[in-house]
Amino acid sequence: MVSEFDIIHRFFQREQAAPGVLLGIGDDAALLAPEAGSSLVVAVDTLVAGRHFSEQTDAFSIGHKALAVNLSDLAAMGAQPRWATLALTLPAVDEVWLSGFAEGFFALADRFNVALVGGDTTRGPLTVTVQVQGQVDVAHALRRDAAQPGQHLFVTGTPGDAAYALQQLQAGKTVEAELLARLNRPEPRVELGMALAGVANAAIDISDGLLADLQHVLDASGCGAQLNVDAIPRSPALQSLDAQAALACQLNGGDDYELCFTVDADRVEQVYRSAEDCAVQIAEIGIIEPQPGIRGVYEDGSPCALKSEGFDHFRNDSG
Amino acid sequence: MVSEFDIIHRFFQREQAAPGVLLGIGDDAALLAPEAGSSLVVAVDTLVAGRHFSEQTDAFSIGHKALAVNLSDLAAMGAQPRWATLALTLPAVDEVWLSGFAEGFFALADRFNVALVGGDTTRGPLTVTVQVQGQVDVAHALRRDAAQPGQHLFVTGTPGDAAYALQQLQAGKTVEAELLARLNRPEPRVELGMALAGVANAAIDISDGLLADLQHVLDASGCGAQLNVDAIPRSPALQSLDAQAALACQLNGGDDYELCFTVDADRVEQVYRSAEDCAVQIAEIGIIEPQPGIRGVYEDGSPCALKSEGFDHFRNDSG
């Protein structure tokens, strides 16, 4: 017989002190000490079984991803992660699954010194909600509304891999480990996000697809962009596809958790150095322009028609 | 066609500025300004359809309760509520339901100046996770481990009503509105919790049942208590039951979200005045003692056998 209290204690409560945690798991609420002068940065994201991951996904990956998608939101603000809470709804108590989940969660949390400070375990269909708290100097935060004409447009990594991995899985194909990890264990660009704070301008993480998320930035900033589709880095896996299929993944594939951001011309060199320091691949893929909309071009300057198909959980709903 | 973005925008995004909110809903994360000198207090709680509320529960009540149970956690720390995030998993987009939910949520949020600063809407079985952030002077926080022998034991309100309402519902009986509200629209004791900060010692909110939650305090504090069962206030609804049935509700009924707290003898008068100022009924129901365990007594001093049946979401699980 495993009780709710046992679950928290056995799988999620850790004894060591964590920075800024005055009182962690075990009371009605956690007591935390935010750093003076920083603003608090808060994000929340839910993963639902059968929707954000399949029944086949291993528990370690689910634990990793539930935290990773939230850390990615902090990265897109330029924030340093500090604390997390976990709301875990489980159909039953499966100790092997819980161990794997906790292992994946903490492996990532430990890399970024994130302390789990609170949780709630309930019984029901498998759903994982993580909320993270971070900190950033408010003047340096990377906001969606900070893009301006003339800024250079960048993206990290090789967008589209997660979507391609999902396509392959759904087609019943075997997906090689490296590509599958891009879907199941996305790497939040935390260090780079922090390095970009106060250096880059607007930023967003790619959860809905590059076009859709870039459009969120442009909408918030009241401008548009020219996008050089040939400049978007393509992973070896995507290079094996025909050009149109690969481009569709790159432009519309969600779940990559790469960063898309804008940089003033005189900061571009600094940004390249930061990316090198963080060992994160970045590529310049366009320029912000005054007129609304995203205008696709190929390397040779000829136009490329763009079709946004960003992922939206309720898009196909009839309600 | 209602998209995820429309849901947030239409039902949960509000235009007015809120205290301490530098950037609210609409970016990757919220930017908040904690008050210097206060510690941050963070709690999270999930409500699952069919488990924490029935399919018959109205949307307004679900919106109210999802926030109320979290505010209750802050109250039990003596904290002032500041901000909330909402993770809402919905089987489909039902605009009438969403309007009602938002109305219930905001009606309570507005009473305590809580700003909704972030959210995630996903599709899946109905699950609501709310996280709240509040603030308290860390030296004044009401912790579970602060009970000491000799302190007087108090409870707010009339515990057991929510459990009785649930029993009646499950028996197919009609439940009068006032009693039903005790189950569906619990009143978090926010003002009293804040008034008790730095005055009372240990505190907890009653979500699992008076005995079970008191035991959490005693476990954390390493002591025990004598509990005068006749002193626990009994609502008119419970007075209609036979004494044993009423006592079972009072001792083991969860979902009341009343506060149970301990007070040094020389602060008792001050606590009564605070309760009067907050218009919250409080009752002295026992005393903290050195020896572990809870010893029930009747008013005349004769022993009363206590049987803890605190609610635990996983208690009956075979895993």
PDB file of C-alpha atoms in Angstrom, chain A residues 1-7 22-23 26-34 38-49 51-52 72-74 76-77 83-95 117-125 127 129 131-133 136 138 141-145 203-205 208 216 220 311-319, chain B residues 1-7 22-23 26-34 38-49 51-52 72-74 76-77 83-95 117-125 127 129 131-133 136 138 141-145 203-205 208 216 220 311-319:
ATOM      1  CA  MET A   1       0.000   0.000   0.000  1.00  0.00           C
ATOM      2  CA  VAL A   2       1.551   3.224  -1.150  1.00  0.00           C
ATOM      3  CA  SER A   3      -0.052   6.411   0.084  1.00  0.00           C
ATOM      4  CA  GLU A   4       0.105   9.870  -1.398  1.00  0.00           C
ATOM      5  CA  PHE A   5       2.524  10.897   1.312  1.00  0.00           C
ATOM      6  CA  ASP A   6       4.728   7.924   0.655  1.00  0.00           C
ATOM      7  CA  ILE A   7       4.897   8.794  -3.045  1.00  0.00           C
ATOM      8  CA  LEU A  22      13.898  28.032   3.258  1.00  0.00           C
ATOM      9  CA  LEU A  23      11.280  25.286   3.491  1.00  0.00           C
ATOM     10  CA  GLY A  26       6.451  18.712   3.418  1.00  0.00           C
ATOM     11  CA  ASP A  27       4.512  21.754   4.609  1.00  0.00           C
ATOM     12  CA  ASP A  28       1.397  23.424   3.181  1.00  0.00           C
ATOM     13  CA  ALA A  29       3.607  25.475   0.872  1.00  0.00           C
ATOM     14  CA  ALA A  30       7.262  26.067   0.152  1.00  0.00           C
ATOM     15  CA  LEU A  31       9.128  29.104   1.474  1.00  0.00           C
ATOM     16  CA  LEU A  32      11.617  30.516  -1.009  1.00  0.00           C
ATOM     17  CA  ALA A  33      14.043  33.422  -0.948  1.00  0.00           C
ATOM     18  CA  PRO A  34      14.072  35.275  -4.274  1.00  0.00           C
ATOM     19  CA  SER A  38      15.817  40.139  -9.726  1.00  0.00           C
ATOM     20  CA  SER A  39      12.324  39.733 -11.003  1.00  0.00           C
ATOM     21  CA  LEU A  40      10.618  36.397 -10.605  1.00  0.00           C
ATOM     22  CA  VAL A  41       9.927  34.471 -13.813  1.00  0.00           C
ATOM     23  CA  VAL A  42       7.108  31.920 -13.733  1.00  0.00           C
ATOM     24  CA  ALA A  43       6.038  29.407 -16.382  1.00  0.00           C
ATOM     25  CA  VAL A  44       3.716  26.397 -16.369  1.00  0.00           C
ATOM     26  CA  ASP A  45       3.224  23.578 -18.864  1.00  0.00           C
ATOM     27  CA  THR A  46       1.214  20.379 -18.870  1.00  0.00           C
ATOM     28  CA  LEU A  47       1.924  17.097 -20.641  1.00  0.00           C
ATOM     29  CA  VAL A  48      -1.064  14.815 -21.199  1.00  0.00           C
ATOM     30  CA  ALA A  49      -0.620  11.098 -21.944  1.00  0.00           C
ATOM     31  CA  ARG A  51      -1.417  13.812 -26.531  1.00  0.00           C
ATOM     32  CA  HIS A  52       2.038  15.105 -25.616  1.00  0.00           C
ATOM     33  CA  SER A  72      12.724  26.136 -22.198  1.00  0.00           C
ATOM     34  CA  ASP A  73      10.160  28.830 -21.373  1.00  0.00           C
ATOM     35  CA  LEU A  74      12.573  30.305 -18.842  1.00  0.00           C
ATOM     36  CA  ALA A  76      13.185  32.088 -23.829  1.00  0.00           C
ATOM     37  CA  MET A  77      12.963  34.843 -21.188  1.00  0.00           C
ATOM     38  CA  TRP A  83      12.693  26.149  -8.352  1.00  0.00           C
ATOM     39  CA  ALA A  84       9.973  23.828  -9.639  1.00  0.00           C
ATOM     40  CA  THR A  85       6.737  22.276  -8.463  1.00  0.00           C
ATOM     41  CA  LEU A  86       5.230  19.084  -9.808  1.00  0.00           C
ATOM     42  CA  ALA A  87       1.552  18.143 -10.056  1.00  0.00           C
ATOM     43  CA  LEU A  88       1.378  14.504 -11.037  1.00  0.00           C
ATOM     44  CA  THR A  89      -1.904  12.755 -11.802  1.00  0.00           C
ATOM     45  CA  LEU A  90      -1.455   8.994 -12.032  1.00  0.00           C
ATOM     46  CA  PRO A  91      -3.864   6.198 -12.949  1.00  0.00           C
ATOM     47  CA  ALA A  92      -2.186   3.908 -10.406  1.00  0.00           C
ATOM     48  CA  VAL A  93       0.945   3.668  -8.331  1.00  0.00           C
ATOM     49  CA  ASP A  94       3.615   1.981 -10.428  1.00  0.00           C
ATOM     50  CA  GLU A  95       6.854   2.141  -8.505  1.00  0.00           C
ATOM     51  CA  VAL A 117       9.980  22.535  -3.746  1.00  0.00           C
ATOM     52  CA  GLY A 118       6.402  21.326  -3.896  1.00  0.00           C
ATOM     53  CA  GLY A 119       4.125  18.756  -5.390  1.00  0.00           C
ATOM     54  CA  ASP A 120       0.701  17.240  -5.483  1.00  0.00           C
ATOM     55  CA  THR A 121      -0.025  13.663  -6.459  1.00  0.00           C
ATOM     56  CA  THR A 122      -3.557  12.773  -7.442  1.00  0.00           C
ATOM     57  CA  ARG A 123      -5.239   9.823  -9.035  1.00  0.00           C
ATOM     58  CA  GLY A 124      -6.644  10.048 -12.534  1.00  0.00           C
ATOM     59  CA  PRO A 125      -5.596   9.898 -16.181  1.00  0.00           C
ATOM     60  CA  THR A 127      -1.162  14.161 -16.641  1.00  0.00           C
ATOM     61  CA  THR A 129       2.002  19.729 -14.825  1.00  0.00           C
ATOM     62  CA  GLN A 131       5.684  24.980 -12.916  1.00  0.00           C
ATOM     63  CA  VAL A 132       9.078  26.617 -12.749  1.00  0.00           C
ATOM     64  CA  GLN A 133      10.314  29.753 -11.073  1.00  0.00           C
ATOM     65  CA  VAL A 136      16.133  37.620 -14.400  1.00  0.00           C
ATOM     66  CA  VAL A 138      13.765  42.723 -15.643  1.00  0.00           C
ATOM     67  CA  ALA A 141      14.451  39.870 -20.011  1.00  0.00           C
ATOM     68  CA  LEU A 142      13.842  38.572 -23.549  1.00  0.00           C
ATOM     69  CA  ARG A 143      10.273  39.545 -24.333  1.00  0.00           C
ATOM     70  CA  ARG A 144       8.188  38.658 -27.362  1.00  0.00           C
ATOM     71  CA  ASP A 145       7.377  42.294 -28.003  1.00  0.00           C
ATOM     72  CA  ALA A 203      12.955  35.546 -27.999  1.00  0.00           C
ATOM     73  CA  ILE A 204      10.558  32.614 -27.978  1.00  0.00           C
ATOM     74  CA  ASP A 205      10.984  28.873 -27.725  1.00  0.00           C
ATOM     75  CA  ASP A 208       4.264  25.136 -31.856  1.00  0.00           C
ATOM     76  CA  HIS A 216       3.789  35.197 -32.045  1.00  0.00           C
ATOM     77  CA  ALA A 220       3.568  41.052 -30.157  1.00  0.00           C
ATOM     78  CA  PHE A 311       0.411  22.868 -33.553  1.00  0.00           C
ATOM     79  CA  ASP A 312      -2.557  23.921 -31.494  1.00  0.00           C
ATOM     80  CA  HIS A 313      -4.091  21.506 -29.040  1.00  0.00           C
ATOM     81  CA  PHE A 314      -7.612  22.677 -29.755  1.00  0.00           C
ATOM     82  CA  ARG A 315      -7.289  23.500 -33.431  1.00  0.00           C
ATOM     83  CA  ASN A 316      -9.352  20.598 -34.689  1.00  0.00           C
ATOM     84  CA  ASP A 317     -11.965  20.881 -32.048  1.00  0.00           C
ATOM     85  CA  SER A 318     -15.529  21.409 -33.147  1.00  0.00           C
ATOM     86  CA  GLY A 319     -16.539  23.184 -29.920  1.00  0.00           C
TER      87      GLY A 319
ATOM     88  CA  MET B   1     -13.146  26.952 -34.082  1.00  0.00           C
ATOM     89  CA  VAL B   2     -11.578  27.940 -30.800  1.00  0.00           C
ATOM     90  CA  SER B   3      -7.823  27.696 -30.572  1.00  0.00           C
ATOM     91  CA  GLU B   4      -5.665  27.362 -27.480  1.00  0.00           C
ATOM     92  CA  PHE B   5      -4.647  30.989 -27.842  1.00  0.00           C
ATOM     93  CA  ASP B   6      -8.231  32.101 -28.115  1.00  0.00           C
ATOM     94  CA  ILE B   7      -9.118  30.245 -24.927  1.00  0.00           C
ATOM     95  CA  LEU B  22       5.657  43.294 -14.801  1.00  0.00           C
ATOM     96  CA  LEU B  23       4.539  40.981 -17.600  1.00  0.00           C
ATOM     97  CA  GLY B  26       1.065  36.249 -23.279  1.00  0.00           C
ATOM     98  CA  ASP B  27       4.814  35.676 -23.210  1.00  0.00           C
ATOM     99  CA  ASP B  28       6.832  32.516 -22.539  1.00  0.00           C
ATOM    100  CA  ALA B  29       6.672  33.245 -18.834  1.00  0.00           C
ATOM    101  CA  ALA B  30       5.395  35.893 -16.454  1.00  0.00           C
ATOM    102  CA  LEU B  31       7.686  38.503 -14.906  1.00  0.00           C
ATOM    103  CA  LEU B  32       6.813  39.285 -11.303  1.00  0.00           C
ATOM    104  CA  ALA B  33       8.234  41.622  -8.684  1.00  0.00           C
ATOM    105  CA  PRO B  34       8.353  39.976  -5.247  1.00  0.00           C
ATOM    106  CA  SER B  38       9.376  38.849   2.112  1.00  0.00           C
ATOM    107  CA  SER B  39       9.913  35.241   1.327  1.00  0.00           C
ATOM    108  CA  LEU B  40       8.026  33.700  -1.564  1.00  0.00           C
ATOM    109  CA  VAL B  41       5.394  31.103  -0.639  1.00  0.00           C
ATOM    110  CA  VAL B  42       4.471  28.561  -3.314  1.00  0.00           C
ATOM    111  CA  ALA B  43       1.741  25.903  -3.292  1.00  0.00           C
ATOM    112  CA  VAL B  44       0.212  23.682  -5.963  1.00  0.00           C
ATOM    113  CA  ASP B  45      -2.931  21.554  -5.990  1.00  0.00           C
ATOM    114  CA  THR B  46      -4.749  19.545  -8.622  1.00  0.00           C
ATOM    115  CA  LEU B  47      -8.452  18.773  -8.926  1.00  0.00           C
ATOM    116  CA  VAL B  48      -9.368  15.758 -11.057  1.00  0.00           C
ATOM    117  CA  ALA B  49     -12.883  15.292 -12.449  1.00  0.00           C
ATOM    118  CA  ARG B  51     -12.274  12.353  -7.975  1.00  0.00           C
ATOM    119  CA  HIS B  52     -12.207  15.840  -6.447  1.00  0.00           C
ATOM    120  CA  SER B  72      -6.025  27.727   1.779  1.00  0.00           C
ATOM    121  CA  ASP B  73      -2.454  26.406   1.649  1.00  0.00           C
ATOM    122  CA  LEU B  74      -1.166  29.970   1.684  1.00  0.00           C
ATOM    123  CA  ALA B  76      -2.023  27.853   6.494  1.00  0.00           C
ATOM    124  CA  MET B  77       1.413  29.464   6.088  1.00  0.00           C
ATOM    125  CA  TRP B  83      -0.245  35.526  -8.088  1.00  0.00           C
ATOM    126  CA  ALA B  84      -1.586  32.320  -9.621  1.00  0.00           C
ATOM    127  CA  THR B  85      -1.060  30.165 -12.677  1.00  0.00           C
ATOM    128  CA  LEU B  86      -3.641  27.805 -14.140  1.00  0.00           C
ATOM    129  CA  ALA B  87      -3.043  24.560 -16.031  1.00  0.00           C
ATOM    130  CA  LEU B  88      -6.359  23.458 -17.461  1.00  0.00           C
ATOM    131  CA  THR B  89      -6.797  20.158 -19.265  1.00  0.00           C
ATOM    132  CA  LEU B  90     -10.147  19.971 -21.046  1.00  0.00           C
ATOM    133  CA  PRO B  91     -11.872  17.170 -22.956  1.00  0.00           C
ATOM    134  CA  ALA B  92     -13.345  19.723 -25.384  1.00  0.00           C
ATOM    135  CA  VAL B  93     -13.929  23.435 -25.693  1.00  0.00           C
ATOM    136  CA  ASP B  94     -17.243  24.255 -24.048  1.00  0.00           C
ATOM    137  CA  GLU B  95     -17.596  28.003 -23.993  1.00  0.00           C
ATOM    138  CA  VAL B 117      -0.188  35.505 -14.538  1.00  0.00           C
ATOM    139  CA  GLY B 118       0.203  32.362 -16.617  1.00  0.00           C
ATOM    140  CA  GLY B 119      -1.623  29.373 -17.946  1.00  0.00           C
ATOM    141  CA  ASP B 120      -1.532  26.347 -20.161  1.00  0.00           C
ATOM    142  CA  THR B 121      -4.592  24.815 -21.778  1.00  0.00           C
ATOM    143  CA  THR B 122      -4.309  21.275 -23.054  1.00  0.00           C
ATOM    144  CA  ARG B 123      -6.722  18.669 -24.290  1.00  0.00           C
ATOM    145  CA  GLY B 124      -7.420  15.567 -22.257  1.00  0.00           C
ATOM    146  CA  PRO B 125      -9.478  14.345 -19.302  1.00  0.00           C
ATOM    147  CA  THR B 127      -7.941  18.182 -14.725  1.00  0.00           C
ATOM    148  CA  THR B 129      -3.910  22.409 -11.541  1.00  0.00           C
ATOM    149  CA  GLN B 131      -0.291  27.084  -8.407  1.00  0.00           C
ATOM    150  CA  VAL B 132      -0.241  30.138  -6.192  1.00  0.00           C
ATOM    151  CA  GLN B 133       2.527  32.446  -5.098  1.00  0.00           C
ATOM    152  CA  VAL B 136       5.245  36.199   4.131  1.00  0.00           C
ATOM    153  CA  VAL B 138       9.832  34.138   6.916  1.00  0.00           C
ATOM    154  CA  ALA B 141       5.421  31.896   8.692  1.00  0.00           C
ATOM    155  CA  LEU B 142       3.124  29.274  10.223  1.00  0.00           C
ATOM    156  CA  ARG B 143       5.020  26.026   9.851  1.00  0.00           C
ATOM    157  CA  ARG B 144       3.865  22.511  10.632  1.00  0.00           C
ATOM    158  CA  ASP B 145       6.888  21.889  12.803  1.00  0.00           C
ATOM    159  CA  ALA B 203      -0.842  25.687  11.311  1.00  0.00           C
ATOM    160  CA  ILE B 204      -2.272  23.417   8.635  1.00  0.00           C
ATOM    161  CA  ASP B 205      -5.395  23.497   6.522  1.00  0.00           C
ATOM    162  CA  ASP B 208      -7.498  15.256   4.571  1.00  0.00           C
ATOM    163  CA  HIS B 216       0.852  15.876  10.193  1.00  0.00           C
ATOM    164  CA  ALA B 220       6.504  17.413  12.054  1.00  0.00           C
ATOM    165  CA  PHE B 311      -8.524  10.869   2.893  1.00  0.00           C
ATOM    166  CA  ASP B 312      -5.602   9.749   0.779  1.00  0.00           C
ATOM    167  CA  HIS B 313      -5.921   9.658  -2.978  1.00  0.00           C
ATOM    168  CA  PHE B 314      -3.918   6.466  -3.264  1.00  0.00           C
ATOM    169  CA  ARG B 315      -4.952   4.744  -0.059  1.00  0.00           C
ATOM    170  CA  ASN B 316      -7.026   2.065  -1.675  1.00  0.00           C
ATOM    171  CA  ASP B 317      -4.580   1.406  -4.436  1.00  0.00           C
ATOM    172  CA  SER B 318      -3.175  -2.059  -4.747  1.00  0.00           C
ATOM    173  CA  GLY B 319       0.031  -0.838  -6.387  1.00  0.00           C
TER     174      GLY B 319
END
